[in-house]
Tab-separated table of C-alpha atoms and ligand atoms in Angstrom:
chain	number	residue	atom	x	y	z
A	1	UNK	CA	102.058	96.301	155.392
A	2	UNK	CA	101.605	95.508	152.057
A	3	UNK	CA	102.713	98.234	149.441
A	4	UNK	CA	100.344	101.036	148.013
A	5	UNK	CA	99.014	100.035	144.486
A	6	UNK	CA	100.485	101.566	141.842
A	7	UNK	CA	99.052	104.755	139.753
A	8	UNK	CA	99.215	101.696	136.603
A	9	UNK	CA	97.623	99.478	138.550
A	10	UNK	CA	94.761	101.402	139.463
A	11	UNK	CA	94.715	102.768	135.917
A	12	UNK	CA	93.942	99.152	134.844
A	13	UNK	CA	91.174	98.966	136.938
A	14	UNK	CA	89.578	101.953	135.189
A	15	UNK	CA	90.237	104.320	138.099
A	16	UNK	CA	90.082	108.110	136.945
A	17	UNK	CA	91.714	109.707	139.704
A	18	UNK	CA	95.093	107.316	138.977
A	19	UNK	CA	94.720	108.535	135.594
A	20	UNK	CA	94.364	112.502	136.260
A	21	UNK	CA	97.151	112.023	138.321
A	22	UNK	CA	99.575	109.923	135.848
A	23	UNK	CA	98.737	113.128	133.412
A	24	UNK	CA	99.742	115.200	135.845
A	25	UNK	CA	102.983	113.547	136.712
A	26	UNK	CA	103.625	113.544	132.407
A	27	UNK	CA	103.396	117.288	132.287
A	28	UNK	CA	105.786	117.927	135.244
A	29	UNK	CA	107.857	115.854	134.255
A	30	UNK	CA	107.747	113.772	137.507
A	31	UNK	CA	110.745	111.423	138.064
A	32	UNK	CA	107.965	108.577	138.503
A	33	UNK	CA	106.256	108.573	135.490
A	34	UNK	CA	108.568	106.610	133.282
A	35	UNK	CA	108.085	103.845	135.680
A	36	UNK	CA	104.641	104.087	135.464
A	37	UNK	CA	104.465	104.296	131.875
A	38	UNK	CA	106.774	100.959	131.349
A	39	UNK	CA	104.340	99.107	133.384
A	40	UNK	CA	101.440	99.908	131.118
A	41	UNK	CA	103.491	99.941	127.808
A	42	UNK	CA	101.936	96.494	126.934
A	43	UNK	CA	98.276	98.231	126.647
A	44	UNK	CA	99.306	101.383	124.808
A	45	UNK	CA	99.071	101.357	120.721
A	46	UNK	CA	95.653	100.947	120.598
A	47	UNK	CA	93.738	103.867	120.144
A	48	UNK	CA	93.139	106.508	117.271
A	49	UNK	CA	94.768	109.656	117.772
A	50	UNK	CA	93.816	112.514	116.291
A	51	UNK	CA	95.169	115.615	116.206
A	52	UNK	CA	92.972	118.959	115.826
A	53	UNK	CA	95.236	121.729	114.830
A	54	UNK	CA	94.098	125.341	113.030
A	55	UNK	CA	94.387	129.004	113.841
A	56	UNK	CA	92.685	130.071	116.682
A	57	UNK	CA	89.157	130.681	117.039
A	58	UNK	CA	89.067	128.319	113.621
A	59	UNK	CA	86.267	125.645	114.900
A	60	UNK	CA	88.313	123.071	116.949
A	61	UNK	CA	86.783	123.002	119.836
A	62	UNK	CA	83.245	122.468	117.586
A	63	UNK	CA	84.558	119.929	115.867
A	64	UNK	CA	86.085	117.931	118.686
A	65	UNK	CA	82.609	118.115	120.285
A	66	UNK	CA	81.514	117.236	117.059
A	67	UNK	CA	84.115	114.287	116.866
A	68	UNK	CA	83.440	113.149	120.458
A	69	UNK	CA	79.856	112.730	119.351
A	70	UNK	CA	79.645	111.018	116.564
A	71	UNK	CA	82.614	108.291	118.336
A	72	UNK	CA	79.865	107.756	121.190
A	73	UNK	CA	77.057	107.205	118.326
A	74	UNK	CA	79.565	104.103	117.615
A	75	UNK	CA	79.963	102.859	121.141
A	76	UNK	CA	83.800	104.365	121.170
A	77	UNK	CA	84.987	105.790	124.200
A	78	UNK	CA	86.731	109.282	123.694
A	79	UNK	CA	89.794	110.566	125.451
A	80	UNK	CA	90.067	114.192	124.802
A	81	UNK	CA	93.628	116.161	125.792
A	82	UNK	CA	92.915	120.191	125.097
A	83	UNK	CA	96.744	121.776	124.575
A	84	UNK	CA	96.196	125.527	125.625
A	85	UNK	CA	98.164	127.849	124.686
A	86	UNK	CA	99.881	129.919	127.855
A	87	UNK	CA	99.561	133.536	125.840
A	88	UNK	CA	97.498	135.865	127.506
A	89	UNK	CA	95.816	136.851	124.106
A	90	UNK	CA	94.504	133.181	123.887
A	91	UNK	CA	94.172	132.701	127.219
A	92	UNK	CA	90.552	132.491	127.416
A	93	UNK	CA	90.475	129.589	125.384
A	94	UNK	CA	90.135	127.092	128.172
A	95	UNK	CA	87.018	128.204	129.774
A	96	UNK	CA	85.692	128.590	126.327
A	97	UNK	CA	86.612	124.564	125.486
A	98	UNK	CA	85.284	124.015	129.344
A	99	UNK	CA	81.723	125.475	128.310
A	100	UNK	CA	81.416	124.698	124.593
A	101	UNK	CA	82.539	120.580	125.867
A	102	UNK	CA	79.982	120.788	128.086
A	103	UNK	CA	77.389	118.667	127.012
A	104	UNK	CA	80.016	116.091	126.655
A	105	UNK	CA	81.744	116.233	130.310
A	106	UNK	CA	78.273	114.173	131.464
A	107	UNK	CA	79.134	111.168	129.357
A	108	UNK	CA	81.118	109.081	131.748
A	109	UNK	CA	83.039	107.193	127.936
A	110	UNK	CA	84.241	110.954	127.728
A	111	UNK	CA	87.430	112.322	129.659
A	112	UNK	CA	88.176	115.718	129.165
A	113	UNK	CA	92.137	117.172	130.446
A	114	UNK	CA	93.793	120.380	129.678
A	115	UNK	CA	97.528	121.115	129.622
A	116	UNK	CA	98.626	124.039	129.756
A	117	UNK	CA	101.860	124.684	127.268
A	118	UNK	CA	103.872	126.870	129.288
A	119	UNK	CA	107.384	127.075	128.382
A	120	UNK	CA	109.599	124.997	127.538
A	121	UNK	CA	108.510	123.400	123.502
A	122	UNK	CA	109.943	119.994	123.958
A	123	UNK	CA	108.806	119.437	127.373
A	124	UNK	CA	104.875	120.339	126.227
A	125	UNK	CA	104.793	117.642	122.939
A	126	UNK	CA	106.326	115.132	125.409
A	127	UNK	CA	103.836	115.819	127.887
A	128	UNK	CA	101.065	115.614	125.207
A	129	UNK	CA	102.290	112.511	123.282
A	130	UNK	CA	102.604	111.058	127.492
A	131	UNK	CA	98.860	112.211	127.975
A	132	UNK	CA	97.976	109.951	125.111
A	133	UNK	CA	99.982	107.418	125.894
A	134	UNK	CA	98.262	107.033	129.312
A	135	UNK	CA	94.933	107.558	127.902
A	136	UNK	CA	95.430	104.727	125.372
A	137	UNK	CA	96.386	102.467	128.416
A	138	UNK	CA	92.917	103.329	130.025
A	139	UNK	CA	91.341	101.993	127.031
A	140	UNK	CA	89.685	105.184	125.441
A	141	UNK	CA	89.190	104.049	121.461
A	142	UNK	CA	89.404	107.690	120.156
A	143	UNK	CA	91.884	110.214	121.341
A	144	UNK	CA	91.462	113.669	120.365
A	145	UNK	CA	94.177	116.153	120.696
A	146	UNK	CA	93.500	119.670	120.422
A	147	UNK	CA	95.757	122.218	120.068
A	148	UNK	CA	96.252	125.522	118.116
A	149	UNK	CA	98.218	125.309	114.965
A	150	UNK	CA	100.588	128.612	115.709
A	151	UNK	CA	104.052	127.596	115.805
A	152	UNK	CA	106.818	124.604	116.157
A	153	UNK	CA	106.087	123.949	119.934
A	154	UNK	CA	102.787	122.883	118.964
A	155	UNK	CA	103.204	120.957	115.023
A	156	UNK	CA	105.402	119.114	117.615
A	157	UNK	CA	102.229	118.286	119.903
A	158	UNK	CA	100.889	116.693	116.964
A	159	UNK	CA	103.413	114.045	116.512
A	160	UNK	CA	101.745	112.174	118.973
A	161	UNK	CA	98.939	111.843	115.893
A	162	UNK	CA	98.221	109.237	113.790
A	163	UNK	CA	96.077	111.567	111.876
A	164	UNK	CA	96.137	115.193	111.749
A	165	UNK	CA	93.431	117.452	111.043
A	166	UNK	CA	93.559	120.510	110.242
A	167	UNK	CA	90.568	123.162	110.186
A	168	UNK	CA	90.620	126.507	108.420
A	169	UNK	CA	87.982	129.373	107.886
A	170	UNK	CA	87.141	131.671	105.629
A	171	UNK	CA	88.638	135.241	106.875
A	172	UNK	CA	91.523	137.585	105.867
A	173	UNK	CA	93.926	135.831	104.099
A	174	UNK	CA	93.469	132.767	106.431
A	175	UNK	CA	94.242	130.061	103.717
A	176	UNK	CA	97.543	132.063	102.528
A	177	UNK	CA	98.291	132.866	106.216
A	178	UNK	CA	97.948	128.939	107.154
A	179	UNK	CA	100.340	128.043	104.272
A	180	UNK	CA	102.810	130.280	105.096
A	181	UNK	CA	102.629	129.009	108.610
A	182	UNK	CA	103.280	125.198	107.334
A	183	UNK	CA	99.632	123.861	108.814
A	184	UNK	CA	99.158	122.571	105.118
A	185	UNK	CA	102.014	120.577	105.446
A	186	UNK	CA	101.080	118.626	108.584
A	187	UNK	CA	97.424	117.784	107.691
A	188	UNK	CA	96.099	114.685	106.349
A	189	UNK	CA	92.574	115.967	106.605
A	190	UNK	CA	92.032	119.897	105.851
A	191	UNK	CA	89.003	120.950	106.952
A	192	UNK	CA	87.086	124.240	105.816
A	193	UNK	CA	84.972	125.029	108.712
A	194	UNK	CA	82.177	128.149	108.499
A	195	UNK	CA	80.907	127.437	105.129
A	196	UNK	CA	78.098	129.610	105.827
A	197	UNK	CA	80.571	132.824	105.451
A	198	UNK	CA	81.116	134.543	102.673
A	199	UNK	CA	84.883	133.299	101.279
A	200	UNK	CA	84.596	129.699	102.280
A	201	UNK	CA	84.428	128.196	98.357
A	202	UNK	CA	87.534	130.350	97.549
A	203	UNK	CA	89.244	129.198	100.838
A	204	UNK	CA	88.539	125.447	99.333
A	205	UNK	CA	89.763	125.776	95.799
A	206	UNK	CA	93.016	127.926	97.328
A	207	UNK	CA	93.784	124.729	99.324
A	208	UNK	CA	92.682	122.416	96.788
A	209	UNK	CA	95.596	123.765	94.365
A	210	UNK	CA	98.059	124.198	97.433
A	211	UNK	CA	97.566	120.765	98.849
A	212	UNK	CA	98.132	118.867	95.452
A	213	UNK	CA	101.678	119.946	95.596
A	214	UNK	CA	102.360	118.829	98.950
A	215	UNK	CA	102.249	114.889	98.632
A	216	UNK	CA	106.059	114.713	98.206
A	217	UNK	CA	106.808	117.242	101.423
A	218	UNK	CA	104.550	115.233	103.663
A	219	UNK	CA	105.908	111.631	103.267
A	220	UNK	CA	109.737	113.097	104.060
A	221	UNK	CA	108.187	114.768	107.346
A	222	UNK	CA	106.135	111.824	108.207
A	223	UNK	CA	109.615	109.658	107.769
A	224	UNK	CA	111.203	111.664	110.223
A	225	UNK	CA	108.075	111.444	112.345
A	226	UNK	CA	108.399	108.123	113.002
A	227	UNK	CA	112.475	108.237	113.092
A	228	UNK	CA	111.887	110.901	115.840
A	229	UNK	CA	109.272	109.027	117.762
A	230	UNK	CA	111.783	105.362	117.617
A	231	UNK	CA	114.362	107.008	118.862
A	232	UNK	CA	113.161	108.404	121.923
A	233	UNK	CA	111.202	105.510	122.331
A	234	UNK	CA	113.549	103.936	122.076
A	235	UNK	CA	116.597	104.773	124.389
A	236	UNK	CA	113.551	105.848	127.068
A	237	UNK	CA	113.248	101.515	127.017
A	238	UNK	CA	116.660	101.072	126.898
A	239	UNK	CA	118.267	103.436	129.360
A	240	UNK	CA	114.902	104.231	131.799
A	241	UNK	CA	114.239	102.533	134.673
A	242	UNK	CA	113.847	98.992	133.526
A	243	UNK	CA	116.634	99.326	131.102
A	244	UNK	CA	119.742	98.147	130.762
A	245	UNK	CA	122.294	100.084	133.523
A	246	UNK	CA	122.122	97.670	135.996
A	247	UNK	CA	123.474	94.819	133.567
A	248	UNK	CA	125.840	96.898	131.833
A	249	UNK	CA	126.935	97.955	135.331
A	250	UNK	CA	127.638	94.669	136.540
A	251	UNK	CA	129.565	93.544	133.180
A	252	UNK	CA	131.508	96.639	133.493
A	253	UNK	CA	132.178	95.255	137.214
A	254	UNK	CA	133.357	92.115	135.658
A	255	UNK	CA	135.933	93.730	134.032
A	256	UNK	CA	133.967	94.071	130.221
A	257	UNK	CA	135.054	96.966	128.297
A	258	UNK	CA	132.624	99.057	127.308
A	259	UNK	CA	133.476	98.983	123.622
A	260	UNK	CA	132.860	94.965	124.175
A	261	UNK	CA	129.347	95.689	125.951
A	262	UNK	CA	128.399	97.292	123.417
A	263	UNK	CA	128.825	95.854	120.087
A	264	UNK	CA	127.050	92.461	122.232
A	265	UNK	CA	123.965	95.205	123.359
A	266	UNK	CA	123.564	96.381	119.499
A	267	UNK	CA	124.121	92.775	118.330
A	268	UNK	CA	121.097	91.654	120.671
A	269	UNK	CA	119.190	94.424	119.315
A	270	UNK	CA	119.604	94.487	116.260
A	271	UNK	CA	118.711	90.728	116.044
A	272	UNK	CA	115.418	91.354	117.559
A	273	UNK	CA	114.832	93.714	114.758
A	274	UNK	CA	115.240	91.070	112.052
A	275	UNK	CA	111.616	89.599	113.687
A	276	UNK	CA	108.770	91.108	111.288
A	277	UNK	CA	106.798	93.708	114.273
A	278	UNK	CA	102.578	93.863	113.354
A	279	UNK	CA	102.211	97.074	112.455
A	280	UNK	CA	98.575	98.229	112.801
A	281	UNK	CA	96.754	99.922	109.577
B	301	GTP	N1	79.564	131.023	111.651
B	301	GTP	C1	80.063	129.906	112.161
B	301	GTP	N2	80.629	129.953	113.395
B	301	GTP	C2	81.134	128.814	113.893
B	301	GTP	C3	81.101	127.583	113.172
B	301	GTP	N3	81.704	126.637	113.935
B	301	GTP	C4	82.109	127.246	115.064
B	301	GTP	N4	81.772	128.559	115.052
B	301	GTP	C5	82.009	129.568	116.096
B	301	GTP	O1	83.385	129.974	116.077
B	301	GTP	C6	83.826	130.303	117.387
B	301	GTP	C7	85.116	129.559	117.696
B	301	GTP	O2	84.841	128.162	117.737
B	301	GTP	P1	85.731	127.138	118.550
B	301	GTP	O3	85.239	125.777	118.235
B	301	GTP	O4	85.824	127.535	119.961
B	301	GTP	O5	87.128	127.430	117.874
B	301	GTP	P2	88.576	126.948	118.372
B	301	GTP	O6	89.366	126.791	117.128
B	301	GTP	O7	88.484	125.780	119.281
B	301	GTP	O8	89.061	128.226	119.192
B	301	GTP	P3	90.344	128.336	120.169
B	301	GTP	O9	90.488	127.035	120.905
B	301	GTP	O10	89.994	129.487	121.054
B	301	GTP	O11	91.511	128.634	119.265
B	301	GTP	C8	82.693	129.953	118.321
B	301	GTP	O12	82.012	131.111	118.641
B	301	GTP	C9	81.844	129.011	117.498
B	301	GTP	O13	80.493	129.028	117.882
B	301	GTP	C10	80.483	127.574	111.888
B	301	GTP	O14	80.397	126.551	111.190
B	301	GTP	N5	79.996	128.769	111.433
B	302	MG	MG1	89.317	125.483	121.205
């Protein structure tokens, strides 16, 4: 009997069942996923992701809609990933996306998929930078990744970003209340949303000033951003299921010390770095 096709296969061939599932297996953390994910590494890297971060109750949701439009205007397809927040006090934000999304779950170049961020913080921005991954692989041109800006677990979410924006409203002390909570610091776009309420020009100049003292702060995170994301990347390729045990288990067999293995491992290595990598704008 021939074996079952694989979840990458199918995802290839455009099927959207393989790819709720894949998601699924990326935010439990299922043993098979990596394996799945190395056989569609060659067609990931070629989307836009963007990251929608604010306080709650800010305008994300509006302006992913909004987003998700405006990409379909241009023929894009549009891969949207919702990070809720497990808090009972937000808790009713995923209906809320459901409903307000609405007249976007009809488009069949829109996928819409939740995650829930339960516990554990490290575990929810790998699952969310996995969701992208996979959604890249299907081919969506636009990712959008929403998620509220209120703490570390989810700034990590938006690693997974090439762009970050974040959207603010006028209300009590919301600009000073964002700054204190660092949102300034990981936004390349700020966006002030409800202009039509009273505070929203203050809100703007407030952030005007703020932001034109941030340039400095924002390359040194965006360094590490990318240090971050190569590392894991990297030993995932190295020491995940089509890595490298198996060889360096058979030298070791051979009688190869592992000091020895090594230095002829990072050798290899590092002489594939010295080969200029296309980088895309
Ligand atoms: N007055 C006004 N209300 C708006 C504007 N944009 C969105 N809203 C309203 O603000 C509320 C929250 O909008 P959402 O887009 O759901 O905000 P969100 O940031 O996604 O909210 P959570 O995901 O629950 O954190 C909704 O009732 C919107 O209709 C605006 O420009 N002006
Ligand atoms: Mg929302």
């Amino acid at each position: 009997m021939a074996a079952a096709e694989t979840l990458a296969a199918r995802i290839e061939r455009g099927d959207r069942t393989a790819l709720a599932r894949l998601i699924s297996w990326a935010e439990n953390a299922d043993p098979r996923f990596a394996a799945e994910l190395a056989a569609l590494w060659p067609k990931v890297g070629r989307a836009w992701r963007i990251g929608v971060t604010g306080p709650p109750g800010a305008g994300k949701s509006t302006l992913v809609n909004e987003l998700a439009r405006v990409e379909r205007t241009h023929e894009r397809t549009v891969g949207i990933c919702a990070v809720d927040p497990s808090s009972p006090f937000t808790g009713g934000a995923l209906l809320g996306d459901r409903i307000r999304m609405d007249d976007r779950t009809l488009d069949p170049g829109v996928y819409i998929r939740s995650m829930a961020s339960r516990g554990s913080h490290g575990g929810l921005a790998r699952a969310a930078a996995s969701a992208c991954d996979v959604l890249d692989a299907f081919g969506f041109g636009t990712i959008l990744l929403e998620t509220v800006g209120v703490g570390q677990a989810e700034y990590d979410v938006l690693d997974a970003a090439d762009t970050v924006v974040v959207v603010l409203c006028p209300g009590a002390g919301d600009g000073i209340q964002a700054m204190k909570a660092g949102l300034l610091e990981v936004a390349d776009v700020l966006v002030v949303n409800k202009s039509d309420l009273p505070g929203a020009e203050r809100l703007m100049n407030d952030l005007t000033d703020a932001a034109s003292g941030l340039g400095a702060a924002r390359t040194k995170k965006r360094v590490e951003q990318v240090r971050h994301s190569v590392s894991e990347q990297l030993a995932e390729r190295l020491w995940g299921p089509e890595g490298l045990r198996g060889r360096v288990e058979s030298e070791l067999a051979r009688g190869v010390s592992p000091h020895a293995i090594a230095a002829a491992l990072l050798e290899e290595i590092t002489h594939g770095l010295t080969r200029p990598a296309e980088v895309r704008g």
